[in-house]
mmCIF file of C-alpha atoms in Angstrom:
data_model
loop_
_atom_site.group_PDB
_atom_site.id
_atom_site.type_symbol
_atom_site.label_atom_id
_atom_site.label_comp_id
_atom_site.label_asym_id
_atom_site.label_seq_id
_atom_site.Cartn_x
_atom_site.Cartn_y
_atom_site.Cartn_z
ATOM 1 C CA UNK O 178 -19.176 -0.856 15.417
ATOM 2 C CA UNK O 179 -17.390 1.683 13.369
ATOM 3 C CA UNK O 180 -16.858 5.086 14.841
ATOM 4 C CA UNK O 181 -18.041 8.170 12.984
ATOM 5 C CA UNK O 182 -14.501 9.464 13.355
ATOM 6 C CA UNK O 183 -11.295 7.840 14.434
ATOM 7 C CA UNK O 184 -7.962 8.895 15.894
ATOM 8 C CA UNK O 185 -5.780 7.187 13.398
ATOM 9 C CA UNK O 186 -2.037 6.494 13.565
ATOM 10 C CA UNK O 187 -0.612 6.245 10.000
ATOM 11 C CA UNK O 188 2.840 4.732 9.991
ATOM 12 C CA UNK O 189 4.878 5.820 7.053
ATOM 13 C CA UNK O 190 2.330 8.681 6.672
ATOM 14 C CA UNK O 191 4.822 10.947 4.918
ATOM 15 C CA UNK O 192 5.366 8.438 2.068
ATOM 16 C CA UNK O 193 3.723 8.074 -1.329
ATOM 17 C CA UNK O 194 0.214 6.899 -0.272
ATOM 18 C CA UNK O 195 0.367 8.713 3.037
ATOM 19 C CA UNK O 196 0.939 12.058 1.442
ATOM 20 C CA UNK O 197 -2.610 11.835 -0.008
ATOM 21 C CA UNK O 198 -4.175 9.691 2.642
ATOM 22 C CA UNK O 199 -3.406 11.996 5.637
ATOM 23 C CA UNK O 200 -5.133 15.114 4.175
ATOM 24 C CA UNK O 201 -8.067 12.906 3.085
ATOM 25 C CA UNK O 202 -8.433 11.459 6.617
ATOM 26 C CA UNK O 203 -8.410 15.011 8.051
ATOM 27 C CA UNK O 204 -11.018 16.165 5.504
ATOM 28 C CA UNK O 205 -13.232 13.262 6.504
ATOM 29 C CA UNK O 206 -13.094 14.477 10.170
ATOM 30 C CA UNK O 207 -10.623 12.023 11.574
ATOM 31 C CA UNK O 208 -7.729 12.931 13.792
ATOM 32 C CA UNK O 209 -4.339 11.812 12.433
ATOM 33 C CA UNK O 210 -1.022 10.992 14.013
ATOM 34 C CA UNK O 211 1.939 10.250 11.711
ATOM 35 C CA UNK O 212 4.962 8.247 12.608
ATOM 36 C CA UNK O 213 7.568 8.583 9.888
ATOM 37 C CA UNK O 214 11.341 9.161 9.511
ATOM 38 C CA UNK O 215 10.663 11.927 6.949
ATOM 39 C CA UNK O 216 13.678 10.772 4.951
ATOM 40 C CA UNK O 217 12.556 12.927 2.012
ATOM 41 C CA UNK O 218 12.202 16.128 3.950
ATOM 42 C CA UNK O 219 9.977 17.700 6.611
ATOM 43 C CA UNK O 220 7.906 19.934 4.288
ATOM 44 C CA UNK O 221 5.413 17.466 2.937
ATOM 45 C CA UNK O 222 2.611 18.576 5.177
ATOM 46 C CA UNK O 223 3.633 22.224 5.559
ATOM 47 C CA UNK O 224 0.279 23.449 4.180
ATOM 48 C CA UNK O 225 -1.755 21.556 6.940
ATOM 49 C CA UNK O 226 0.763 21.621 9.648
ATOM 50 C CA UNK O 227 -1.414 23.874 11.815
ATOM 51 C CA UNK O 228 -4.513 21.604 11.540
ATOM 52 C CA UNK O 229 -5.845 20.858 15.017
ATOM 53 C CA UNK O 230 -6.342 17.275 14.131
ATOM 54 C CA UNK O 231 -2.793 16.552 12.952
ATOM 55 C CA UNK O 232 0.026 15.257 15.083
ATOM 56 C CA UNK O 233 3.407 14.600 13.413
ATOM 57 C CA UNK O 234 6.094 12.436 15.077
ATOM 58 C CA UNK O 235 9.484 12.066 13.473
ATOM 59 C CA UNK O 236 10.568 8.664 14.524
ATOM 60 C CA UNK O 237 11.443 5.119 13.655
ATOM 61 C CA UNK O 238 8.965 2.184 13.891
ATOM 62 C CA UNK O 239 11.857 0.120 15.160
ATOM 63 C CA UNK O 240 12.153 2.369 18.235
ATOM 64 C CA UNK O 241 9.768 1.137 21.040
ATOM 65 C CA UNK O 242 9.661 4.618 22.650
ATOM 66 C CA UNK O 243 8.607 6.264 19.390
ATOM 67 C CA UNK O 244 5.931 3.635 18.844
ATOM 68 C CA UNK O 245 4.646 4.027 22.397
ATOM 69 C CA UNK O 246 4.311 7.806 21.911
ATOM 70 C CA UNK O 247 2.791 7.393 18.535
ATOM 71 C CA UNK O 248 -0.035 5.029 19.537
ATOM 72 C CA UNK O 249 -0.918 7.082 22.591
ATOM 73 C CA UNK O 250 -4.536 8.280 22.265
ATOM 74 C CA UNK O 251 -5.091 6.451 19.017
ATOM 75 C CA UNK O 252 -7.905 3.956 18.441
ATOM 76 C CA UNK O 253 -7.017 2.908 14.855
ATOM 77 C CA UNK O 254 -3.754 2.178 13.018
ATOM 78 C CA UNK O 255 -3.163 2.139 9.255
ATOM 79 C CA UNK O 256 0.293 0.521 8.830
ATOM 80 C CA UNK O 257 1.975 1.650 5.646
ATOM 81 C CA UNK O 258 5.565 1.989 6.775
ATOM 82 C CA UNK O 259 8.000 -0.362 5.054
ATOM 83 C CA UNK O 260 10.782 -0.724 2.466
ATOM 84 C CA UNK O 261 8.280 -0.891 -0.320
ATOM 85 C CA UNK O 262 9.523 -3.085 -3.146
ATOM 86 C CA UNK O 263 11.955 -5.926 -4.080
ATOM 87 C CA UNK O 264 14.805 -3.868 -5.490
ATOM 88 C CA UNK O 265 14.881 -1.386 -2.519
ATOM 89 C CA UNK O 266 14.627 -4.298 -0.108
ATOM 90 C CA UNK O 267 17.511 -6.097 -1.788
ATOM 91 C CA UNK O 268 19.831 -3.237 -1.329
ATOM 92 C CA UNK O 269 20.116 -4.071 2.298
ATOM 93 C CA UNK O 270 18.152 -7.222 3.290
ATOM 94 C CA UNK O 271 18.913 -6.884 7.014
ATOM 95 C CA UNK O 272 17.675 -3.300 7.098
ATOM 96 C CA UNK O 273 14.573 -4.409 5.080
ATOM 97 C CA UNK O 274 13.839 -7.218 7.530
ATOM 98 C CA UNK O 275 14.233 -4.970 10.572
ATOM 99 C CA UNK O 276 11.724 -2.484 9.201
ATOM 100 C CA UNK O 277 9.264 -4.704 7.400
ATOM 101 C CA UNK O 278 9.228 -7.775 9.754
ATOM 102 C CA UNK O 279 11.076 -7.398 13.053
ATOM 103 C CA UNK O 280 9.251 -4.252 14.068
ATOM 104 C CA UNK O 281 5.800 -5.526 13.061
ATOM 105 C CA UNK O 282 4.662 -7.658 15.983
ATOM 106 C CA UNK O 283 5.980 -5.169 18.593
ATOM 107 C CA UNK O 284 3.968 -2.443 16.884
ATOM 108 C CA UNK O 285 0.830 -4.615 16.796
ATOM 109 C CA UNK O 286 1.208 -5.621 20.465
ATOM 110 C CA UNK O 287 1.896 -2.065 21.619
ATOM 111 C CA UNK O 288 -1.138 -0.851 19.665
ATOM 112 C CA UNK O 289 -3.328 -3.542 21.170
ATOM 113 C CA UNK O 290 -1.973 -2.812 24.700
ATOM 114 C CA UNK O 291 -2.637 0.903 24.268
ATOM 115 C CA UNK O 292 -6.304 0.535 23.435
ATOM 116 C CA UNK O 293 -6.195 0.582 19.641
ATOM 117 C CA UNK O 294 -9.472 -1.048 18.469
ATOM 118 C CA UNK O 295 -8.723 -1.366 14.716
ATOM 119 C CA UNK O 296 -5.493 -2.306 12.836
ATOM 120 C CA UNK O 297 -5.397 -2.126 9.082
ATOM 121 C CA UNK O 298 -2.294 -3.534 7.404
ATOM 122 C CA UNK O 299 -0.916 -2.757 3.879
ATOM 123 C CA UNK O 300 0.376 -6.104 2.660
ATOM 124 C CA UNK O 301 1.085 -6.676 -1.083
ATOM 125 C CA UNK O 302 -0.327 -8.660 -4.035
ATOM 126 C CA UNK O 303 3.186 -10.060 -4.459
ATOM 127 C CA UNK O 304 2.426 -12.570 -1.695
ATOM 128 C CA UNK O 305 0.768 -14.795 -4.350
ATOM 129 C CA UNK O 306 3.983 -15.175 -6.353
ATOM 130 C CA UNK O 307 3.347 -16.234 -9.935
ATOM 131 C CA UNK O 308 0.126 -17.956 -10.518
ATOM 132 C CA UNK O 309 -1.340 -19.685 -13.650
ATOM 133 C CA UNK O 310 -4.833 -18.696 -12.428
ATOM 134 C CA UNK O 311 -6.573 -16.387 -14.845
ATOM 135 C CA UNK O 312 -7.792 -14.354 -11.770
ATOM 136 C CA UNK O 313 -5.625 -14.343 -8.687
ATOM 137 C CA UNK O 314 -8.047 -14.290 -5.721
ATOM 138 C CA UNK O 315 -7.801 -14.280 -1.963
ATOM 139 C CA UNK O 316 -8.602 -18.021 -1.666
ATOM 140 C CA UNK O 317 -5.366 -19.040 -3.367
ATOM 141 C CA UNK O 318 -2.332 -20.351 -1.391
ATOM 142 C CA UNK O 319 0.409 -17.804 -0.930
ATOM 143 C CA UNK O 320 3.677 -18.515 -2.812
ATOM 144 C CA UNK O 321 5.910 -15.522 -2.082
ATOM 145 C CA UNK O 322 9.144 -15.576 -4.142
ATOM 146 C CA UNK O 323 11.259 -12.933 -2.399
ATOM 147 C CA UNK O 324 12.160 -11.971 1.134
ATOM 148 C CA UNK O 325 10.069 -8.748 0.713
ATOM 149 C CA UNK O 326 6.915 -10.721 -0.128
ATOM 150 C CA UNK O 327 7.671 -13.577 2.339
ATOM 151 C CA UNK O 328 7.795 -11.118 5.177
ATOM 152 C CA UNK O 329 4.572 -9.453 4.017
ATOM 153 C CA UNK O 330 2.877 -12.803 4.184
ATOM 154 C CA UNK O 331 4.301 -13.636 7.649
ATOM 155 C CA UNK O 332 3.086 -10.305 9.001
ATOM 156 C CA UNK O 333 -0.429 -11.089 7.744
ATOM 157 C CA UNK O 334 -0.288 -14.294 9.759
ATOM 158 C CA UNK O 335 0.978 -12.584 12.856
ATOM 159 C CA UNK O 336 -1.736 -9.987 12.700
ATOM 160 C CA UNK O 337 -4.470 -12.594 12.356
ATOM 161 C CA UNK O 338 -3.096 -14.340 15.438
ATOM 162 C CA UNK O 339 -3.472 -11.117 17.433
ATOM 163 C CA UNK O 340 -7.131 -10.499 16.609
ATOM 164 C CA UNK O 341 -9.618 -10.452 19.517
ATOM 165 C CA UNK O 342 -13.214 -9.256 19.947
ATOM 166 C CA UNK O 343 -11.819 -5.851 20.984
ATOM 167 C CA UNK O 344 -8.975 -5.732 18.456
ATOM 168 C CA UNK O 345 -10.288 -5.809 14.861
ATOM 169 C CA UNK O 346 -7.662 -6.538 12.224
ATOM 170 C CA UNK O 347 -7.870 -6.295 8.442
ATOM 171 C CA UNK O 348 -5.315 -6.831 5.662
ATOM 172 C CA UNK O 349 -5.284 -5.209 2.264
ATOM 173 C CA UNK O 350 -3.177 -6.593 -0.605
ATOM 174 C CA UNK O 351 -2.729 -3.626 -2.944
ATOM 175 C CA UNK O 352 -1.916 -3.968 -6.634
ATOM 176 C CA UNK O 353 0.852 -1.691 -7.992
ATOM 177 C CA UNK O 354 -0.195 1.893 -7.122
ATOM 178 C CA UNK O 355 0.041 4.524 -9.802
ATOM 179 C CA UNK O 356 -0.693 8.225 -10.177
ATOM 180 C CA UNK O 357 0.437 11.511 -8.702
ATOM 181 C CA UNK O 358 0.851 12.309 -5.033
ATOM 182 C CA UNK O 359 2.789 15.117 -3.280
ATOM 183 C CA UNK O 360 5.445 12.570 -2.170
ATOM 184 C CA UNK O 361 5.775 11.049 -5.640
ATOM 185 C CA UNK O 362 7.164 7.598 -6.408
ATOM 186 C CA UNK O 363 8.864 6.991 -9.721
ATOM 187 C CA UNK O 364 9.766 3.306 -9.255
ATOM 188 C CA UNK O 365 6.366 1.843 -10.088
ATOM 189 C CA UNK O 366 5.535 0.795 -13.619
ATOM 190 C CA UNK O 367 2.997 3.444 -14.882
ATOM 191 C CA UNK O 368 4.927 6.180 -13.110
ATOM 192 C CA UNK O 369 8.169 5.002 -14.647
ATOM 193 C CA UNK O 370 6.656 4.967 -18.184
ATOM 194 C CA UNK O 371 5.154 8.445 -17.664
ATOM 195 C CA UNK O 372 8.447 9.866 -16.344
ATOM 196 C CA UNK O 373 10.521 8.365 -19.229
ATOM 197 C CA UNK O 374 7.958 9.366 -21.862
ATOM 198 C CA UNK O 375 7.928 13.048 -20.678
ATOM 199 C CA UNK O 376 11.583 13.478 -19.989
ATOM 200 C CA UNK O 377 13.208 11.121 -22.517
ATOM 201 C CA UNK O 378 10.595 10.874 -25.228
ATOM 202 C CA UNK O 379 10.835 7.148 -25.133
ATOM 203 C CA UNK O 380 9.388 4.280 -23.150
ATOM 204 C CA UNK O 381 11.481 1.095 -22.802
ATOM 205 C CA UNK O 382 9.297 -2.032 -22.337
ATOM 206 C CA UNK O 383 10.912 -5.311 -21.262
ATOM 207 C CA UNK O 384 8.864 -7.988 -22.962
ATOM 208 C CA UNK O 385 5.446 -6.412 -23.212
ATOM 209 C CA UNK O 386 2.988 -9.247 -23.003
ATOM 210 C CA UNK O 387 3.169 -9.611 -19.174
ATOM 211 C CA UNK O 388 0.047 -8.400 -17.353
ATOM 212 C CA UNK O 389 0.360 -6.212 -14.321
ATOM 213 C CA UNK O 390 -2.405 -5.174 -11.928
ATOM 214 C CA UNK O 391 -2.672 -1.544 -11.017
ATOM 215 C CA UNK O 392 -4.704 0.703 -8.752
ATOM 216 C CA UNK O 393 -4.825 4.539 -8.884
ATOM 217 C CA UNK O 394 -3.544 6.127 -5.702
ATOM 218 C CA UNK O 395 -6.797 8.054 -5.156
ATOM 219 C CA UNK O 396 -8.619 4.733 -5.129
ATOM 220 C CA UNK O 397 -5.973 3.385 -2.727
ATOM 221 C CA UNK O 398 -6.708 6.229 -0.379
ATOM 222 C CA UNK O 399 -10.419 5.571 -0.752
ATOM 223 C CA UNK O 400 -9.973 1.934 0.337
ATOM 224 C CA UNK O 401 -8.605 3.009 3.695
ATOM 225 C CA UNK O 402 -11.304 5.622 4.213
ATOM 226 C CA UNK O 403 -13.962 3.002 3.226
ATOM 227 C CA UNK O 404 -12.573 0.503 5.754
ATOM 228 C CA UNK O 405 -12.773 3.020 8.599
ATOM 229 C CA UNK O 406 -16.438 3.487 7.731
ATOM 230 C CA UNK O 407 -17.292 -0.165 8.094
ATOM 231 C CA UNK O 408 -18.596 -1.810 11.308
ATOM 232 C CA UNK O 409 -16.260 -4.248 12.947
ATOM 233 C CA UNK O 410 -18.076 -7.406 11.954
ATOM 234 C CA UNK O 411 -17.749 -6.596 8.188
ATOM 235 C CA UNK O 412 -13.931 -6.314 8.271
ATOM 236 C CA UNK O 413 -12.829 -8.367 11.220
ATOM 237 C CA UNK O 414 -10.125 -10.828 10.123
ATOM 238 C CA UNK O 415 -10.692 -10.077 6.390
ATOM 239 C CA UNK O 416 -8.049 -10.072 3.688
ATOM 240 C CA UNK O 417 -8.834 -8.344 0.457
ATOM 241 C CA UNK O 418 -7.031 -7.576 -2.784
ATOM 242 C CA UNK O 419 -7.244 -3.862 -3.815
ATOM 243 C CA UNK O 420 -6.788 -3.356 -7.496
ATOM 244 C CA UNK O 421 -8.547 -2.184 -10.619
ATOM 245 C CA UNK O 422 -7.067 -2.630 -14.056
ATOM 246 C CA UNK O 423 -4.951 -5.520 -15.269
ATOM 247 C CA UNK O 424 -3.045 -4.484 -18.341
ATOM 248 C CA UNK O 425 -0.107 -5.714 -20.307
ATOM 249 C CA UNK O 426 3.043 -3.665 -20.205
ATOM 250 C CA UNK O 427 2.488 -2.712 -23.868
ATOM 251 C CA UNK O 428 -1.092 -1.678 -23.031
ATOM 252 C CA UNK O 429 0.241 0.436 -20.244
ATOM 253 C CA UNK O 430 2.822 2.098 -22.579
ATOM 254 C CA UNK O 431 0.010 2.864 -24.995
ATOM 255 C CA UNK O 432 -2.057 4.455 -22.259
ATOM 256 C CA UNK O 433 0.886 6.728 -21.332
ATOM 257 C CA UNK O 434 1.440 7.672 -24.974
ATOM 258 C CA UNK O 435 -2.246 8.548 -25.286
ATOM 259 C CA UNK O 436 -1.844 10.999 -22.407
ATOM 260 C CA UNK O 437 1.625 12.447 -23.046
ATOM 261 C CA UNK O 438 1.771 12.247 -26.837
ATOM 262 C CA UNK O 439 1.576 9.681 -29.612
ATOM 263 C CA UNK O 440 4.988 10.881 -30.779
ATOM 264 C CA UNK O 441 6.543 8.976 -27.833
ATOM 265 C CA UNK O 442 8.600 6.025 -29.079
ATOM 266 C CA UNK O 443 8.132 2.589 -27.463
ATOM 267 C CA UNK O 444 11.232 0.374 -27.489
ATOM 268 C CA UNK O 445 10.611 -3.299 -26.865
ATOM 269 C CA UNK O 446 13.548 -5.093 -25.210
ATOM 270 C CA UNK O 447 13.699 -8.929 -25.057
ATOM 271 C CA UNK O 448 13.528 -10.419 -21.544
ATOM 272 C CA UNK O 449 13.478 -13.804 -19.929
ATOM 273 C CA UNK O 450 11.248 -12.493 -17.214
ATOM 274 C CA UNK O 451 7.770 -13.098 -18.667
ATOM 275 C CA UNK O 452 5.974 -13.263 -15.248
ATOM 276 C CA UNK O 453 2.406 -12.251 -15.725
ATOM 277 C CA UNK O 454 -0.470 -12.087 -13.263
ATOM 278 C CA UNK O 455 -4.109 -10.962 -13.234
ATOM 279 C CA UNK O 456 -5.379 -9.992 -9.845
ATOM 280 C CA UNK O 457 -9.120 -10.137 -9.017
ATOM 281 C CA UNK O 458 -10.534 -7.528 -6.640
ATOM 282 C CA UNK O 459 -14.134 -8.610 -6.835
ATOM 283 C CA UNK O 460 -14.262 -9.831 -3.192
ATOM 284 C CA UNK O 461 -13.911 -6.401 -1.638
ATOM 285 C CA UNK O 462 -16.708 -5.056 -3.915
ATOM 286 C CA UNK O 463 -18.999 -8.015 -3.144
ATOM 287 C CA UNK O 464 -18.408 -7.944 0.615
ATOM 288 C CA UNK O 465 -18.163 -4.247 1.546
ATOM 289 C CA UNK O 466 -19.156 -2.438 -1.677
ATOM 290 C CA UNK O 467 -15.843 -0.827 -2.529
ATOM 291 C CA UNK O 468 -15.631 0.127 -6.228
ATOM 292 C CA UNK O 469 -12.593 1.852 -7.843
ATOM 293 C CA UNK O 470 -13.357 5.082 -9.676
ATOM 294 C CA UNK O 471 -10.065 6.113 -11.242
ATOM 295 C CA UNK O 472 -8.656 4.586 -14.408
ATOM 296 C CA UNK O 473 -4.899 4.400 -15.040
#
């Protein structure tokens, strides 16, 4: 059964999603431990640093001692820590592999050994590759095209193999996250367009007809809160897409113009990369009743 409250370890908790998730978990009455390198500074949680339910650990998920300390006393893990997109991963593939893949199974095993009862993994919708299906759903075979997405898919499989009656596992495949958070990301499509519109007065769109699935960061946070509220039997071994709106790049540019100003120019640049995909997130709604509430 689900606990009313959990003692949750959030790996990568000082990142984009974590910067909103951690305060939300505390507000919901959970205790939170963070394991993060704090590469972007130590001040992200300065306003809640005195909270009795918060424990911050500056450390590396590749360090067994840091992981052992981080999972101590926790009964749930939300694993967000990773090099989080293809371009960043490709800057140093060995570094990416060491963080995204090599450290994964040791983390899972240490969590299991330490008495963690629930492990929630943030995978990626990129594990599907490019599909001709009008709605990319969880029943389709995985066809990852890059090392980043291949290792995400492998980690999903490893996690499933570790599941037991006392160790409930669940995987979420998020669409591209968008929106504001205290630790902002500006390398995801809606945020890129908003940044360029505001600062440059122009949005550059490569192609334009390609569809991209998005989910607002506040809905992404709500997904994790919702999962913690569910009884074990409802989430055990489950894999769900988490997304909301599938829009073309030109539609996304128009949405940004509608918010920032219709005077913003849109420059369309030809591209050979016309990859387009439309992710369905109906399954998570049908099975555990999660419904996104925030538009792009």
